[in-house]
Every structure is written in C-alpha cells, then in structure tokens.
PDB file of C-alpha atoms in Angstrom:
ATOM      1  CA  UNK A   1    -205.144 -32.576-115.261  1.00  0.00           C
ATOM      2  CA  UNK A   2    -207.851 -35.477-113.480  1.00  0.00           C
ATOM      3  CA  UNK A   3    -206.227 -38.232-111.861  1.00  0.00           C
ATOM      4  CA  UNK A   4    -205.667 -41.254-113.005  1.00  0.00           C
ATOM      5  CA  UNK A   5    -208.371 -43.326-112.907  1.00  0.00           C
ATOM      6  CA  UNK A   6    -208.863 -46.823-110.928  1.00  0.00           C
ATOM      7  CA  UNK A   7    -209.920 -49.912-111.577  1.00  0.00           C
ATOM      8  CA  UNK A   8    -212.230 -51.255-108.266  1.00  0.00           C
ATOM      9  CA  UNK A   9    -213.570 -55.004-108.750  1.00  0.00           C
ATOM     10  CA  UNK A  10    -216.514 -55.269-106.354  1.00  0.00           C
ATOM     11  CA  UNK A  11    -217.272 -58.445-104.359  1.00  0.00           C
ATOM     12  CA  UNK A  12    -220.583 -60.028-105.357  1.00  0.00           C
ATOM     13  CA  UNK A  13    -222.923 -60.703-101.951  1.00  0.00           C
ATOM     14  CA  UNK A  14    -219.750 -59.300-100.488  1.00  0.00           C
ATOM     15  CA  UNK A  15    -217.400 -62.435-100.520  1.00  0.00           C
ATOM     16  CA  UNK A  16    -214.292 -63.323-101.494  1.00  0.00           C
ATOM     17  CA  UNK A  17    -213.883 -64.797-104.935  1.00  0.00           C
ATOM     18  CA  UNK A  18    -212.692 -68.278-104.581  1.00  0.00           C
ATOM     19  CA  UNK A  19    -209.409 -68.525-105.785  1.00  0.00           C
ATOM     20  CA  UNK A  20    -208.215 -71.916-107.494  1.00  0.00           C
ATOM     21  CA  UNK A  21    -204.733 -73.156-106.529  1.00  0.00           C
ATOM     22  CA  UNK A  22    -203.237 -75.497-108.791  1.00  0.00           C
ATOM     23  CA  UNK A  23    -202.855 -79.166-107.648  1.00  0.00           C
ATOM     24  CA  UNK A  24    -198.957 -79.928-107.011  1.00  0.00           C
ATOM     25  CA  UNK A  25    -198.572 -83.677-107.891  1.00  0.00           C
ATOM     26  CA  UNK A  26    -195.758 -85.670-107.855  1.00  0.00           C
ATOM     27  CA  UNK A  27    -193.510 -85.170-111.567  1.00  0.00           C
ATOM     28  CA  UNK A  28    -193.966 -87.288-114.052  1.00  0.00           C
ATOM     29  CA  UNK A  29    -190.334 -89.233-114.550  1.00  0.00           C
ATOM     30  CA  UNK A  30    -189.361 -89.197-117.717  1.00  0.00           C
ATOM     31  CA  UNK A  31    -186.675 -90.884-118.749  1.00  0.00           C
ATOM     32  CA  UNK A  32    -184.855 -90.345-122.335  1.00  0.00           C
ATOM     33  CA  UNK A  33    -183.473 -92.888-124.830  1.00  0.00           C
ATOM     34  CA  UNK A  34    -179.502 -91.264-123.490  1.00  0.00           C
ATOM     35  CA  UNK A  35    -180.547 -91.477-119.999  1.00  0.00           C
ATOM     36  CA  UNK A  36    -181.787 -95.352-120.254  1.00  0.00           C
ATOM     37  CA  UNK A  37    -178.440 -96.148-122.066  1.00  0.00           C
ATOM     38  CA  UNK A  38    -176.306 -94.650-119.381  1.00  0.00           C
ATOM     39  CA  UNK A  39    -178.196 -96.485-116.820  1.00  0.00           C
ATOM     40  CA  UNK A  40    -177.776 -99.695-118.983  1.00  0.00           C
ATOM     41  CA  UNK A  41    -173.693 -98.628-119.600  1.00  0.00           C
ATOM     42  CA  UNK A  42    -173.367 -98.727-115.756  1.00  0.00           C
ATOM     43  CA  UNK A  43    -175.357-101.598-115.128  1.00  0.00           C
ATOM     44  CA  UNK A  44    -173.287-103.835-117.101  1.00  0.00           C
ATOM     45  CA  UNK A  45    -169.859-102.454-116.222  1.00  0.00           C
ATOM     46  CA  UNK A  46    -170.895-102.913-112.827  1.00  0.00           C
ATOM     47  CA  UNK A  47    -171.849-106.520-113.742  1.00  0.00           C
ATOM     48  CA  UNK A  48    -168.422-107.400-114.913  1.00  0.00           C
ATOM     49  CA  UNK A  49    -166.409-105.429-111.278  1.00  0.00           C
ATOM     50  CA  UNK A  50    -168.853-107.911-109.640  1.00  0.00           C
ATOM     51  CA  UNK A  51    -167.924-111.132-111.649  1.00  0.00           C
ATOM     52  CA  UNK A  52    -164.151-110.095-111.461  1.00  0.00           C
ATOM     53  CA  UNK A  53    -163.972-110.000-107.792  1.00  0.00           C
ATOM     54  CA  UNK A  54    -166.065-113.400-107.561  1.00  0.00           C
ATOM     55  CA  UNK A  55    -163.166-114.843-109.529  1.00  0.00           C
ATOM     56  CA  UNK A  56    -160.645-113.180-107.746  1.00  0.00           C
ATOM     57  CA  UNK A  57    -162.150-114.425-104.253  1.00  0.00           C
ATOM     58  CA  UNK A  58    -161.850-117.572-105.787  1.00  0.00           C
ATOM     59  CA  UNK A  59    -158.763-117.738-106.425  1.00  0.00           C
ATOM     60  CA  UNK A  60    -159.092-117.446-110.678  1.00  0.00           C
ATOM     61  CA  UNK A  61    -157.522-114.290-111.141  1.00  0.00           C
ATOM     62  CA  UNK A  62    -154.207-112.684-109.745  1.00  0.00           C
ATOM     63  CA  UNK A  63    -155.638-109.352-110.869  1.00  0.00           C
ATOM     64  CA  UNK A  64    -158.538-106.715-111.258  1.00  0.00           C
ATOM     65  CA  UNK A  65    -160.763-104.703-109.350  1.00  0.00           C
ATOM     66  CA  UNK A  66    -159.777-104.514-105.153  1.00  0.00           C
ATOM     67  CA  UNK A  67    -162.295-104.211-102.864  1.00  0.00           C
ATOM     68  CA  UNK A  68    -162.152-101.495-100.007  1.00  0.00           C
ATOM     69  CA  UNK A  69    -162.635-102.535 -96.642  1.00  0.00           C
ATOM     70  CA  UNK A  70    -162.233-100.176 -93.532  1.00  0.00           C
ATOM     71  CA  UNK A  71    -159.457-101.164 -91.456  1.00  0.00           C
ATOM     72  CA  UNK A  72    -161.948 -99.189 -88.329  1.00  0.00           C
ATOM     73  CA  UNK A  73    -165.385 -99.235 -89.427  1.00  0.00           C
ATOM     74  CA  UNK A  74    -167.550 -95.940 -88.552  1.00  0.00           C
ATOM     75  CA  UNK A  75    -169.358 -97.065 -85.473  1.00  0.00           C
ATOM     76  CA  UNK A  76    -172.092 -94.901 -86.485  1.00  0.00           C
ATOM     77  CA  UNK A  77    -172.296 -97.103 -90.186  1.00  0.00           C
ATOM     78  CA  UNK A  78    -172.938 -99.888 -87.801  1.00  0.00           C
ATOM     79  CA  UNK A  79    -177.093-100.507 -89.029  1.00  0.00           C
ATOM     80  CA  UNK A  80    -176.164 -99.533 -92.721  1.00  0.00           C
ATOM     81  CA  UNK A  81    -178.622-101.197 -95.119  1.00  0.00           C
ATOM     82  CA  UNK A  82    -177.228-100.435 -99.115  1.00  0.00           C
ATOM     83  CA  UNK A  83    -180.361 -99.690-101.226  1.00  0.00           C
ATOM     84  CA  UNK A  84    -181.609-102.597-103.353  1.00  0.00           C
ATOM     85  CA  UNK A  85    -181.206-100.768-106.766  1.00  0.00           C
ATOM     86  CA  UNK A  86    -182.832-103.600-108.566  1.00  0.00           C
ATOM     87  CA  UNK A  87    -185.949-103.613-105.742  1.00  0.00           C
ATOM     88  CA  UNK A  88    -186.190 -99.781-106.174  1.00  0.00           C
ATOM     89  CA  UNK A  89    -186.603 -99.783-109.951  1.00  0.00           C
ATOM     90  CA  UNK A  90    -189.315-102.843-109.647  1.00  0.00           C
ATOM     91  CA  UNK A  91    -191.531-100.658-107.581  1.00  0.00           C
ATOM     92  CA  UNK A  92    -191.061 -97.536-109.751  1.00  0.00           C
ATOM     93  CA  UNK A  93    -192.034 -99.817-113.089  1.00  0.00           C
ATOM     94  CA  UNK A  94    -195.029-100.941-110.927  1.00  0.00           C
ATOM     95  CA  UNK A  95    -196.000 -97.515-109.540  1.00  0.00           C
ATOM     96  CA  UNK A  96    -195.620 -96.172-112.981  1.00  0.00           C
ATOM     97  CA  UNK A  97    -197.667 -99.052-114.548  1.00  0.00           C
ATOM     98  CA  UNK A  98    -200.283 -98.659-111.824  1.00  0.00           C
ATOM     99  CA  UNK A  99    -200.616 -95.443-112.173  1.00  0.00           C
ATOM    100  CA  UNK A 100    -201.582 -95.618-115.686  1.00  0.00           C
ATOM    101  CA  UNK A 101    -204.466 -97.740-114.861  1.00  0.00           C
TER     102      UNK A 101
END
C-alpha cells in the first residue's frame, strides 16, 4: 500500500498569490410593498395622537390620548435631542437617489 498522494501548488517567482477580498459595502435597503404600508399605517395613526392632544391642549376635547410627563426628569436625559424622523428619511431618499447617479 503507497501513501496517499498530495497535492503541492508551487509559488510562481516564489510569491504569494494575491488573494482578492471581496469589497464589504454598505446593504442595499430594500424596502417591500408590506414594509412601506406599515410605515405609512404608523405614520398616520401617529398623525391623528398628535392632532388629538392639540385639541385636547386646547381645550376641544374632554378625552383621548394623555401625554406622559416625568414628575423627576432623568438628570442624565437633560441634552436629549428626539430624532427628526421626517429629516432622517429626506436624507436616506437623497442618499439613495444620489447614489444612483
């Protein structure tokens, strides 16, 4: 019984093959027909909390939706800055449109 025999790849001018790593780039967003309606669904229920506690600030309603405030804010919340949702998705539509370019 011979042993098994092996494979031996030689170097040509003795260096190393150059190996080709793939380029990681950012994903592509995709975003489905469900996903856009969802977005849209929340969008406009959020809408109408927003317009119900105008009126109720207002005086024009006895009821809806009660806004939370902290009775002893987090000291640490102090700088807080919400995200502009509406800002965010302008700059993705432009990225995305720029991108394509």
């Amino acid at each position: 019984a011979s042993p098994a025999q092996k494979l031996v790849f030689n170097r040509v001018n003795g260096k190393r093959p150059q190996v080709l790593l793939p380029q990681i780039s950012a994903p592509e967003e995709c975003y489905t027909l469900a996903h856009e309606e969802n977005v849209r669904f929340i969008y406009e229920a959020w809408q109408q909390v927003e317009q119900q506690l105008d009126g109720s600030q207002s005086g024009d309603s006895t009821c809806g939706p009660v806004q939370y405030v902290e009775k002893n804010p987090n000291p640490g919340l102090k700088n807080f800055v919400p995200i502009d949702l509406e800002e965010w998705w302008a700059q993705q539509f432009l990225a995305k449109i720029q991108n394509c370019s």
